[in-house]
């Protein structure tokens, strides 16, 4: 790969240019722009000279007026290659150059095709005839033997205990499965269930533990109850007296009031059950009678019922049952986790019981205090309320933990059902298969199998080369010319040429081997050797001749056995420019990028280079400018984006025009423009989230993640619309659809998507 021009001295427009050595390296795709006469052709010529080793291409371009001879240093694959003292120190055969010299040597000089052109074309078609095809064939046979040896060595690295009953080919050919870890885990559980069907049927499901609530409102209602028909004076007098009696005085007096009837004789009237004194004149007795009335007894009964109900709802058996339920849930979870995914069960029963007791005890104490003084209105204190709140939080936490387990009961029922009808042998076979696949696609077997596959692929490829070489050896001349003719016509068709070539044949002349062909125009054959009437010079325009030369060049690349290592240099492929051929040439350069080590395109036409730039991988492209520098030229980095800013406007006009006219000739161009229009709009509308080189797919993911947030990008409808437009546009984009050039187009469908894109980018 050409990395940089380290020094250009005394050649063409370059006086002494060393600044290029400080520029970024040339990349897989390198574009060089310059006005005519600035030195682009000089760069192509010196690279061709480096390729052939012929110094003439450099010496004939010595800078006019320079005292010293040309001195050139280029960096190729980390090594400097120097032209000095009239020649190159090391040749660079990897450079393959298309320029005016290629046209003049192999196609025509001006408007004429001469004998020398046909001879050079013959050599171009045949390649280096000095290379012995038999030597190539023998080399392939020997290489196949090496492949076989390598395959045996690599197959031995696949242990029999890993591949089971499969042979190496079957094992290595096992396709990977998505979610293999999850599938293996599921299969292991299915096997465990099949083996433990009886235990599974006997094991219970999850049951929610009982943890009763404490109704604060109801408790406070009981604690605040009083008797409405007792006057305030009676209550005050009785409470004052009871206060003198101290603790449990009210209960003692209430009991005594109930004993008065038994202690009193009918004749004596009501007497004190303790001293038998007459109570008729007692100032307190009437108040006692009102205080400890039937309503009082009713109230005490209500308090007693409330206390008993509360105590029953929170008795020790229930707490023990709660602990037991949690323990059983833990045991069930441990058991069922072997067969299905289980949520975490983490409950500190001791802490929950402490919270329960902390809430239960003061409530019960308050109820008992109310029972001792039924007419004393009280409320649960703040400390008790806080304890109840803590207990409620514990109850909610228990619910939150237990609820996901209860939800697994349906899965448990399914496990029970499957286990009842499971076949252990089948389950074992399924698990074994998954484990074998997992082992195949896990380290170290993945690398070992890939090495086997690579070796066999290499062998297959070499066998194909051997077979091809054998065929070439047998039928070389009969095959090469028709193939080259077909290749040329394929490229002419891609370039949109209105003609094709035919009858490409080799001929033997006194001057040596030569080539003849005809140009077919309007179904009429025009021999390239014709001199009168319809001839090459008067039937093909300048643009047609350049198109033919470009087709010859691309077709010759097909014959290059070292194409993968080639650095292809294309100098001004467009002369009489027309839009269709410009697009087609850009497409061919994009396709070529995947087959060669590097492509360098030089041109004076910025829009053309911009088209090449926009379709290239951002990590594989670079651009440079040959500009005027005093009386000469220098090389600087070129910001291509500044010269590509109007492309969106072109695409917009193209699509809008297609919607308006429905021109079938513009269908594919309109379809191809949709995705670039969306990308251009997103770059402007969302510059921070869609910078240059961003893809629409990741942008859609970002939109989805931000839904409902303050930094939301698109609403759900916008996301769905953009996704639909992107998916349709991808059908006609080279990096999403290898067959984008031939993707079928429905005009009505395309028109609808064009309207939707135009509407979307108006937002």
XYZ file of C-alpha atoms in Angstrom:
763
model
C 0.000 0.000 0.000
C 1.223 3.454 -0.899
C 1.436 5.381 2.369
C 2.803 8.788 1.374
C 4.907 10.836 -1.037
C 7.936 11.522 1.133
C 9.757 13.705 -1.395
C 8.918 15.060 -4.867
C 11.843 17.063 -6.231
C 12.459 18.348 -9.725
C 9.571 16.580 -11.428
C 6.638 18.176 -13.239
C 5.161 21.009 -11.153
C 6.886 19.767 -7.999
C 10.044 21.669 -7.170
C 10.963 20.251 -3.790
C 7.894 18.990 -1.973
C 8.598 17.330 1.370
C 5.572 18.656 3.257
C 3.529 15.661 2.117
C 5.690 13.510 4.383
C 3.966 15.178 7.367
C 0.444 14.525 6.084
C -1.727 11.628 7.254
C -1.022 8.382 5.471
C -2.900 7.439 2.354
C -5.582 4.868 3.135
C -7.290 2.015 1.324
C -9.227 4.594 -0.687
C -7.245 7.765 -1.350
C -8.641 10.638 -3.382
C -6.399 13.315 -4.889
C -7.982 16.455 -6.304
C -6.253 19.071 -8.362
C -6.949 21.454 -11.163
C -5.673 20.547 -14.589
C -1.953 21.213 -14.917
C -1.248 21.007 -11.182
C 0.530 17.628 -11.221
C -2.005 14.794 -10.895
C -0.852 13.121 -14.096
C 2.746 13.454 -12.908
C 1.867 11.478 -9.767
C 0.197 8.748 -11.849
C 3.181 8.625 -14.204
C 5.764 8.249 -11.443
C 3.726 5.427 -9.859
C 3.538 3.669 -13.230
C 7.289 4.117 -13.571
C 7.774 2.648 -10.094
C 5.641 -0.328 -11.116
C 7.469 -1.109 -14.363
C 10.896 0.025 -13.223
C 11.191 2.022 -16.460
C 12.731 5.419 -15.534
C 11.488 7.074 -18.728
C 8.130 7.959 -17.156
C 10.001 10.051 -14.563
C 12.909 11.369 -16.610
C 10.678 12.739 -19.346
C 8.856 14.774 -16.690
C 11.915 16.486 -15.273
C 10.899 19.934 -14.036
C 11.607 22.597 -16.597
C 14.416 24.861 -15.499
C 15.530 22.534 -12.683
C 19.298 22.184 -12.341
C 19.152 18.779 -10.672
C 17.602 15.502 -11.898
C 14.347 14.163 -10.410
C 14.554 12.827 -6.867
C 11.550 10.897 -5.543
C 10.901 9.045 -2.304
C 7.637 7.173 -1.797
C 6.677 5.052 1.214
C 5.178 1.685 0.288
C 4.156 -0.770 3.024
C 6.511 0.834 5.512
C 9.495 0.840 3.145
C 10.914 3.845 1.298
C 11.403 3.376 -2.440
C 13.703 5.905 -4.020
C 14.183 7.273 -7.518
C 17.629 8.835 -7.709
C 20.514 8.947 -10.163
C 18.200 8.113 -13.041
C 16.491 5.003 -11.677
C 14.523 3.245 -8.931
C 16.353 1.385 -6.182
C 13.518 -1.160 -5.859
C 10.584 -1.763 -8.215
C 6.942 -1.633 -7.105
C 5.032 -4.108 -9.278
C 1.880 -3.705 -7.192
C 0.889 -0.432 -8.918
C -1.674 -0.804 -11.739
C -2.353 2.547 -13.411
C -5.152 3.825 -15.630
C -4.248 7.119 -17.286
C -3.925 8.719 -20.666
C -0.829 6.618 -21.296
C -2.859 3.414 -20.781
C -5.398 4.632 -23.341
C -2.687 5.684 -25.783
C -0.827 2.382 -25.451
C -3.695 -0.109 -25.500
C -6.759 1.489 -27.082
C -6.133 4.367 -29.424
C -4.142 7.474 -30.152
C -6.655 10.220 -30.558
C -9.232 8.748 -32.912
C -7.111 5.979 -34.470
C -6.506 2.356 -33.471
C -3.118 1.390 -34.827
C -1.268 -1.915 -35.094
C 0.689 -1.167 -31.957
C -2.537 -0.650 -29.964
C -3.850 -4.023 -31.108
C -0.566 -5.727 -30.220
C -0.531 -4.176 -26.756
C -4.177 -5.125 -26.243
C -3.329 -8.697 -27.214
C -0.684 -8.791 -24.488
C -3.077 -7.172 -22.062
C -5.628 -9.907 -22.715
C -3.235 -12.825 -22.566
C -1.083 -11.643 -19.688
C 2.542 -12.660 -19.414
C 2.777 -15.516 -21.886
C 6.236 -16.297 -20.550
C 4.645 -17.726 -17.409
C 4.400 -21.455 -17.913
C 0.930 -22.722 -17.147
C 2.310 -26.145 -16.391
C 4.504 -24.686 -13.656
C 1.411 -23.060 -12.202
C -0.438 -26.371 -12.313
C 2.432 -28.250 -10.613
C 2.598 -25.555 -7.962
C -1.100 -25.984 -7.229
C -0.733 -29.788 -6.981
C 2.102 -29.409 -4.479
C 0.107 -26.866 -2.538
C -2.835 -29.290 -2.354
C -0.519 -31.929 -0.857
C 0.516 -29.407 1.787
C -3.137 -28.622 2.424
C -3.892 -32.321 2.920
C -1.049 -32.640 5.409
C -2.236 -29.568 7.276
C -5.803 -30.898 7.340
C -4.691 -34.203 8.878
C -2.709 -32.380 11.551
C -5.583 -30.060 12.388
C -8.184 -32.844 12.422
C -6.051 -34.712 14.948
C -6.487 -31.749 17.287
C -10.251 -32.452 17.553
C -10.566 -35.055 20.372
C -13.015 -37.921 19.927
C -14.382 -37.449 23.447
C -15.475 -33.911 22.528
C -17.200 -34.720 19.224
C -18.915 -37.884 20.544
C -20.396 -40.017 17.778
C -19.722 -37.379 15.101
C -16.775 -37.444 12.756
C -14.567 -34.376 12.435
C -16.392 -32.999 9.400
C -19.789 -33.423 11.038
C -18.544 -31.874 14.279
C -16.958 -28.878 12.583
C -20.026 -28.385 10.400
C -22.375 -28.097 13.394
C -24.168 -24.747 13.048
C -24.152 -22.445 16.017
C -27.425 -21.892 17.831
C -28.607 -18.611 19.261
C -28.903 -18.467 23.070
C -27.029 -21.742 23.422
C -26.314 -21.089 27.103
C -30.002 -20.602 27.892
C -31.016 -23.604 25.790
C -28.422 -25.806 27.483
C -29.541 -24.688 30.916
C -33.164 -25.329 29.959
C -32.269 -28.781 28.626
C -30.394 -29.612 31.829
C -33.467 -28.679 33.828
C -35.693 -30.763 31.562
C -33.413 -33.764 32.055
C -33.331 -33.237 35.818
C -37.134 -33.050 35.800
C -37.399 -36.260 33.783
C -35.115 -38.049 36.238
C -36.982 -36.736 39.287
C -40.561 -36.965 38.047
C -41.818 -38.635 41.232
C -40.306 -36.015 43.538
C -41.640 -33.254 41.294
C -45.181 -34.599 41.493
C -44.907 -34.789 45.289
C -43.494 -31.310 45.771
C -46.006 -28.559 46.524
C -46.365 -25.104 45.071
C -45.933 -21.729 46.760
C -48.476 -20.520 49.349
C -48.573 -16.979 50.657
C -47.735 -16.798 54.409
C -50.330 -15.143 56.673
C -49.238 -11.826 58.153
C -52.342 -10.019 59.540
C -52.672 -6.269 59.411
C -53.281 -4.015 62.442
C -56.287 -1.755 61.852
C -55.213 1.423 63.640
C -58.506 3.184 62.942
C -60.570 0.360 64.441
C -58.298 0.067 67.512
C -58.435 3.807 68.156
C -62.227 3.710 67.762
C -62.437 1.165 70.620
C -59.942 3.029 72.783
C -61.855 6.310 72.457
C -65.357 4.921 73.171
C -67.346 6.299 76.147
C -70.926 6.271 77.612
C -73.025 9.143 76.392
C -75.896 9.060 79.036
C -73.759 9.641 82.158
C -73.554 13.267 83.158
C -70.224 14.983 83.490
C -70.641 15.631 87.273
C -71.152 11.933 87.972
C -68.123 11.013 85.887
C -65.984 13.642 87.584
C -67.037 12.615 91.135
C -66.486 8.910 90.448
C -63.153 9.405 88.713
C -61.910 11.597 91.552
C -62.779 8.886 94.062
C -61.326 6.128 91.893
C -58.108 8.080 91.599
C -57.765 7.810 95.397
C -58.124 4.061 95.190
C -55.234 3.741 92.780
C -54.575 1.091 90.197
C -57.432 -1.299 89.444
C -59.735 0.752 91.639
C -62.321 1.182 88.929
C -62.421 -2.544 88.277
C -62.799 -3.263 91.994
C -65.631 -0.782 92.480
C -67.408 -1.969 89.319
C -67.318 -5.504 90.684
C -68.640 -4.316 94.048
C -71.591 -2.534 92.428
C -72.680 -5.807 90.919
C -72.614 -7.442 94.408
C -74.963 -4.925 96.055
C -78.173 -6.834 95.169
C -76.870 -10.020 96.734
C -75.689 -8.225 99.928
C -78.935 -6.308 100.448
C -82.134 -7.734 102.070
C -85.461 -6.628 100.708
C -86.383 -5.014 104.007
C -83.066 -3.298 104.563
C -82.728 -1.715 101.132
C -79.371 -1.382 99.366
C -76.332 -1.869 101.600
C -72.592 -1.908 101.064
C -71.487 -5.452 100.275
C -68.336 -4.803 102.315
C -69.640 -3.160 105.563
C -73.444 -3.630 105.180
C -74.096 0.054 105.802
C -77.106 1.576 104.236
C -76.230 3.216 100.936
C -79.348 5.351 100.764
C -77.643 8.412 102.118
C -74.293 7.868 100.339
C -73.476 10.897 98.162
C -71.383 8.727 95.753
C -73.665 5.736 95.385
C -76.068 7.407 92.971
C -73.104 8.421 90.861
C -71.735 4.872 90.979
C -75.127 3.561 89.796
C -75.100 5.921 86.815
C -71.388 5.333 86.063
C -71.485 1.542 86.242
C -74.669 1.225 84.223
C -75.692 -1.363 81.638
C -73.992 0.801 79.020
C -70.817 0.465 81.019
C -71.063 -3.294 80.895
C -71.784 -3.159 77.177
C -68.712 -1.004 76.665
C -66.556 -3.381 78.665
C -67.884 -6.249 76.606
C -66.959 -4.447 73.405
C -63.494 -3.762 74.762
C -63.145 -7.398 75.790
C -64.238 -8.604 72.331
C -61.849 -6.235 70.614
C -58.959 -7.376 72.771
C -59.765 -11.051 72.259
C -60.150 -10.611 68.490
C -56.834 -8.775 68.281
C -55.043 -11.361 70.435
C -56.453 -14.232 68.378
C -55.392 -12.558 65.142
C -51.814 -12.235 66.362
C -51.344 -15.270 68.592
C -48.146 -17.219 68.833
C -49.426 -20.040 66.606
C -49.844 -17.609 63.737
C -46.321 -16.327 64.184
C -44.993 -19.852 64.232
C -47.064 -20.591 61.127
C -45.550 -17.552 59.432
C -42.012 -18.760 60.161
C -42.929 -22.217 58.934
C -44.487 -20.854 55.720
C -41.367 -18.814 54.928
C -39.143 -21.794 55.639
C -41.266 -24.022 53.370
C -41.181 -21.368 50.659
C -37.394 -21.353 50.855
C -37.277 -25.127 50.614
C -39.659 -25.078 47.625
C -37.616 -22.380 45.940
C -34.427 -24.424 46.352
C -36.178 -27.457 44.928
C -37.830 -25.738 41.961
C -34.752 -23.691 41.067
C -33.324 -26.869 39.597
C -36.080 -26.849 36.966
C -37.143 -23.239 36.321
C -35.807 -19.744 36.828
C -36.575 -18.597 40.360
C -36.593 -15.111 41.882
C -34.565 -14.442 44.991
C -36.165 -15.263 48.353
C -34.523 -13.243 51.078
C -36.618 -12.726 54.206
C -35.274 -12.097 57.711
C -38.100 -13.761 59.637
C -36.545 -12.871 62.972
C -36.564 -9.174 62.079
C -40.127 -9.415 60.782
C -41.282 -11.144 63.993
C -39.551 -8.460 66.053
C -41.436 -5.809 64.102
C -44.640 -7.804 64.584
C -44.136 -8.056 68.337
C -43.119 -4.404 68.557
C -46.452 -3.439 67.012
C -48.610 -6.117 68.659
C -47.503 -5.702 72.280
C -48.269 -1.984 72.824
C -51.629 -2.340 71.052
C -52.603 -5.221 73.348
C -51.360 -3.222 76.329
C -53.527 -0.264 75.323
C -56.600 -2.504 74.983
C -55.945 -3.918 78.418
C -55.593 -0.413 79.868
C -58.879 0.517 78.256
C -60.484 -2.530 79.813
C -59.245 -1.455 83.247
C -60.696 2.048 82.739
C -63.436 1.683 80.141
C -64.597 5.277 80.346
C -61.051 6.644 79.968
C -60.747 7.759 76.316
C -57.241 7.026 75.024
C -55.411 6.765 71.650
C -52.425 4.758 70.402
C -49.311 6.843 71.072
C -46.812 7.964 68.386
C -44.280 5.278 69.308
C -46.923 2.560 68.855
C -48.072 4.073 65.561
C -44.459 4.122 64.351
C -44.084 0.445 65.321
C -47.285 -0.394 63.409
C -45.980 1.496 60.365
C -42.721 -0.469 60.535
C -44.755 -3.672 60.745
C -46.855 -2.610 57.716
C -43.648 -2.023 55.752
C -42.474 -5.507 56.740
C -45.820 -6.945 55.586
C -45.482 -5.151 52.236
C -41.900 -6.354 51.846
C -43.018 -9.938 52.501
C -45.712 -9.533 49.844
C -43.240 -8.081 47.340
C -40.861 -11.004 47.908
C -43.478 -13.753 47.916
C -45.569 -12.469 44.967
C -42.972 -13.360 42.251
C -42.749 -16.861 43.741
C -46.524 -17.250 43.632
C -46.358 -16.219 39.975
C -44.113 -19.230 39.305
C -46.866 -21.676 40.279
C -48.047 -21.757 36.649
C -44.511 -22.662 35.508
C -44.359 -25.300 38.237
C -47.594 -26.809 36.959
C -46.063 -26.968 33.485
C -42.917 -28.662 34.856
C -45.085 -31.204 36.622
C -47.008 -31.864 33.421
C -43.858 -32.191 31.296
C -42.077 -34.344 33.869
C -45.030 -36.728 33.978
C -44.622 -37.511 30.265
C -40.874 -36.971 29.863
C -38.502 -39.506 28.334
C -35.116 -39.588 30.052
C -33.281 -40.957 26.997
C -34.678 -38.241 24.734
C -33.820 -35.534 27.248
C -30.283 -36.891 27.583
C -29.871 -36.897 23.789
C -31.083 -33.290 23.514
C -28.703 -32.147 26.235
C -25.810 -34.045 24.667
C -26.501 -32.402 21.312
C -26.564 -28.918 22.832
C -23.386 -29.538 24.797
C -21.669 -30.760 21.647
C -22.735 -27.618 19.770
C -21.602 -25.468 22.685
C -18.230 -27.222 22.769
C -17.879 -26.823 18.994
C -18.393 -23.060 19.154
C -16.491 -22.401 22.386
C -12.777 -22.017 22.926
C -10.587 -23.847 22.227
C -12.671 -25.988 19.828
C -14.035 -22.988 17.920
C -10.526 -22.010 16.867
C -9.520 -25.637 16.203
C -12.586 -26.272 14.009
C -12.140 -22.978 12.211
C -8.566 -23.986 11.486
C -9.839 -27.275 9.994
C -12.476 -25.447 7.946
C -9.942 -22.863 6.782
C -7.528 -25.577 5.738
C -10.239 -27.382 3.781
C -11.445 -24.102 2.285
C -7.898 -23.321 1.285
C -7.549 -26.754 -0.216
C -10.836 -26.369 -2.091
C -9.729 -22.993 -3.376
C -6.378 -24.385 -4.472
C -8.113 -27.351 -6.095
C -10.236 -24.857 -8.013
C -7.076 -23.049 -9.092
C -5.504 -26.362 -10.082
C -8.552 -27.282 -12.132
C -8.602 -23.848 -13.722
C -4.899 -24.078 -14.535
C -5.439 -27.498 -16.086
C -8.250 -26.130 -18.234
C -6.125 -23.144 -19.179
C -3.333 -25.488 -20.159
C -5.696 -27.427 -22.427
C -7.844 -24.679 -23.882
C -6.079 -21.467 -23.137
C -6.596 -19.526 -26.334
C -10.121 -20.811 -26.881
C -11.278 -19.483 -23.534
C -9.392 -16.330 -22.711
C -10.569 -14.129 -25.542
C -14.340 -14.779 -25.218
C -14.034 -14.311 -21.465
C -12.274 -10.996 -21.902
C -14.807 -9.905 -24.468
C -17.623 -10.742 -22.061
C -15.901 -8.863 -19.245
C -15.488 -5.776 -21.411
C -19.133 -5.875 -22.479
C -20.225 -6.311 -18.870
C -18.363 -3.171 -17.925
C -19.647 -1.303 -20.971
C -23.171 -2.220 -19.926
C -22.516 -1.040 -16.367
C -21.134 2.214 -17.727
C -24.262 2.687 -19.812
C -22.412 2.667 -23.135
C -24.592 2.549 -26.239
C -22.377 -0.011 -27.927
C -20.571 -3.296 -27.302
C -17.639 -5.144 -28.772
C -17.638 -8.433 -30.613
C -15.330 -10.877 -32.371
C -12.383 -10.361 -30.027
C -9.778 -12.693 -31.476
C -6.065 -13.133 -31.638
C -4.280 -13.066 -34.986
C -0.744 -13.796 -36.002
C 0.945 -11.175 -38.150
C 4.435 -10.587 -39.417
C 4.869 -8.183 -36.546
C 3.793 -10.748 -34.016
C 0.571 -11.630 -32.228
C -2.166 -9.041 -32.379
C -5.803 -8.589 -31.506
C -8.820 -7.602 -33.555
C -12.351 -6.725 -32.517
C -15.448 -4.974 -33.779
C -17.626 -2.291 -32.211
C -21.347 -3.092 -32.463
C -23.424 0.082 -32.823
C -27.143 -0.177 -33.624
C -26.607 -3.860 -34.377
C -23.995 -2.930 -37.009
C -20.445 -4.233 -36.638
C -17.711 -1.657 -37.210
C -14.296 -3.424 -37.464
C -11.645 -1.622 -35.471
C -9.318 -2.000 -38.479
C -11.709 -0.201 -40.845
C -10.294 2.921 -42.475
C -13.105 3.883 -44.865
C -16.782 4.496 -44.207
C -17.952 3.659 -40.697
C -14.787 3.375 -38.639
C -13.559 3.677 -35.071
C -12.596 7.321 -35.559
C -15.997 8.472 -36.795
C -18.428 6.285 -34.819
C -17.222 6.751 -31.219
C -17.156 10.077 -29.408
C -14.312 11.085 -27.120
C -16.405 9.994 -24.150
C -17.159 6.652 -25.804
C -13.474 6.049 -26.494
C -12.579 6.843 -22.900
C -15.394 4.552 -21.709
C -14.018 1.737 -23.860
C -10.542 2.301 -22.450
C -11.919 2.212 -18.893
C -13.766 -1.028 -19.673
C -10.520 -2.507 -21.083
C -8.743 -1.475 -17.882
C -11.307 -2.961 -15.506
C -11.506 -6.131 -17.601
C -7.703 -6.444 -17.483
C -7.887 -6.327 -13.690
C -9.979 -9.495 -13.871
C -6.938 -11.195 -15.457
C -4.554 -10.012 -12.727
C -3.645 -12.944 -10.517
C -2.192 -10.551 -7.940
C -5.261 -8.340 -7.799
C -5.668 -8.724 -4.041
C -2.249 -7.117 -3.526
C -2.632 -4.500 -6.227
C -2.657 -0.730 -5.748
C -4.997 0.508 -8.471
C -4.348 4.099 -9.581
C -7.053 5.763 -11.696
C -6.210 9.157 -13.171
C -9.204 11.224 -14.346
C -11.552 8.395 -15.390
C -14.109 11.015 -16.486
C -13.436 13.218 -19.504
C -16.601 13.949 -21.472
C -18.601 13.585 -18.296
C -22.157 12.362 -18.190
C -24.042 11.728 -14.965
C -24.939 8.084 -15.544
C -21.386 7.032 -16.315
C -20.163 9.012 -13.334
C -22.460 7.054 -11.012
C -21.548 3.733 -12.646
C -17.813 4.458 -12.355
C -18.216 5.324 -8.682
C -20.005 2.024 -8.173
C -17.231 0.068 -9.841
C -14.621 1.757 -7.671
C -16.614 0.826 -4.569
C -16.798 -2.790 -5.745
C -13.101 -2.761 -6.565
C -12.210 -1.622 -3.038
C -13.163 -4.998 -1.637
C -10.871 -6.843 -4.040
C -7.617 -4.890 -3.989
C -5.191 -3.578 -1.417
C -5.674 0.102 -2.288
C -7.405 2.389 -4.786
C -6.050 5.867 -5.579
C -8.304 8.136 -7.660
C -6.996 11.403 -9.113
C -9.374 13.881 -10.722
C -9.960 17.543 -11.518
C -13.727 17.121 -11.032
C -14.773 17.657 -7.399
C -18.365 16.362 -7.605
C -17.120 13.046 -8.928
C -14.623 12.647 -6.091
C -17.317 13.679 -3.611
C -19.513 10.814 -4.844
C -16.664 8.353 -4.368
C -15.993 9.787 -0.893
C -19.564 9.596 0.370
C -19.977 5.912 -0.342
C -16.681 4.847 1.249
C -15.951 3.431 4.682
C -15.043 6.369 6.932
C -12.122 4.418 8.374
C -10.670 3.581 4.958
C -10.792 6.915 3.125
C -8.484 9.910 2.881
C -8.322 12.914 0.576
C -5.557 15.242 -0.587
C -5.299 18.366 -2.687
C -2.625 19.208 -5.253
C -2.593 22.993 -5.154
C -0.626 25.859 -6.572
C 2.381 26.764 -4.453
C 4.251 29.738 -5.860
C 5.519 28.700 -9.275
C 4.901 25.016 -8.564
C 2.570 22.703 -6.704
C 2.362 21.131 -3.275
C 0.195 18.452 -1.638
C -2.071 19.208 1.343
C -4.940 17.453 3.090
C -8.361 18.072 1.504
C -11.582 18.553 3.483
C -13.964 16.838 1.097
C -17.050 17.663 3.143
C -16.791 21.327 2.220
C -17.240 20.359 -1.412
C -20.113 17.917 -0.855
C -22.626 20.139 0.916
C -25.050 20.409 -2.010
C -25.644 16.698 -2.502
C -28.726 16.669 -0.264
C -30.272 19.408 -2.367
C -29.669 17.318 -5.482
C -31.259 14.256 -3.942
C -34.221 16.295 -2.705
C -34.828 17.766 -6.145
C -34.483 14.337 -7.758
C -37.045 12.691 -5.437
C -39.458 15.629 -5.572
C -39.264 15.581 -9.366
C -39.924 11.845 -9.449
C -42.999 12.254 -7.216
C -44.215 14.981 -9.531
C -43.513 13.306 -12.892
C -43.326 9.594 -12.130
C -40.508 9.322 -14.703
C -39.697 5.577 -14.901
C -36.169 6.433 -16.045
C -35.490 8.035 -12.650
C -36.949 5.293 -10.453
C -33.692 3.687 -9.365
C -31.984 7.030 -8.849
C -34.892 8.166 -6.681
C -34.862 4.911 -4.673
C -31.095 5.186 -4.160
C -31.457 8.787 -2.936
C -33.902 8.044 -0.089
C -31.472 6.838 2.554
C -28.889 9.623 1.912
C -31.723 12.171 2.220
C -32.726 10.773 5.613
C -29.110 10.778 6.786
C -28.552 14.347 5.588
C -31.715 15.511 7.361
C -30.771 13.780 10.615
C -27.292 15.339 10.526
C -28.878 18.782 10.381
C -31.843 18.153 12.694
C -29.870 16.244 15.347
C -26.232 17.311 14.963
C -25.190 16.114 18.419
C -26.842 12.712 18.143
C -26.265 12.099 14.421
C -22.778 13.366 13.547
C -21.210 12.511 10.163
C -20.722 8.766 9.533
C -23.495 7.843 12.007
C -25.859 5.084 10.872
C -29.635 5.333 11.192
C -29.936 2.016 13.085
C -27.899 3.137 16.160
C -29.694 6.511 16.051
C -33.064 4.704 16.247
C -31.817 2.761 19.283
C -30.869 6.066 20.943
C -34.336 7.477 20.150
C -35.980 4.411 21.722
C -33.881 4.740 24.898
C -34.835 8.406 25.356
C -38.591 8.022 24.958
C -40.401 9.966 27.669
C -37.244 11.728 28.851
C -36.471 15.436 28.779
C -33.953 14.817 25.982
C -36.374 12.775 23.843
C -35.451 12.834 20.161
C -38.423 11.342 18.300
C -41.858 10.309 19.548
C -43.021 6.691 19.023
C -44.744 7.550 15.747
C -41.608 9.272 14.461
C -39.452 6.303 15.464
C -41.723 3.853 13.667
C -41.844 6.051 10.562
C -38.053 6.500 10.428
C -37.532 2.753 10.900
C -39.894 1.968 8.022
C -38.238 4.516 5.741
C -34.774 3.236 6.657
C -35.728 -0.387 5.972
C -37.088 0.517 2.547
C -34.099 2.716 1.683
C -31.677 -0.065 2.668
C -32.995 -2.136 -0.247
C -31.173 0.293 -2.537
C -27.990 0.889 -0.572
C -24.796 -1.011 -1.228
C -23.803 -1.586 2.414
C -27.213 -3.074 3.315
C -28.123 -5.059 0.192
C -25.458 -6.702 -2.008
C -28.075 -6.864 -4.790
C -29.097 -3.207 -4.440
C -28.402 -2.471 -8.120
C -30.903 -5.084 -9.264
C -33.448 -4.794 -6.444
C -36.919 -4.859 -7.979
C -38.817 -1.558 -7.839
C -42.574 -1.136 -7.657
C -43.254 2.364 -8.954
C -46.360 2.927 -6.864
C -44.631 1.710 -3.705
C -41.579 3.851 -4.453
C -43.746 6.941 -4.997
C -45.387 6.382 -1.615
C -42.053 6.069 0.168
C -40.716 9.132 -1.665
C -43.666 11.178 -0.411
C -43.164 9.848 3.119
C -39.463 10.747 3.082
C -40.196 14.253 1.798
C -42.829 14.652 4.518
C -40.504 13.314 7.232
C -37.652 15.693 6.432
C -39.996 18.696 6.565
C -40.400 18.242 10.342
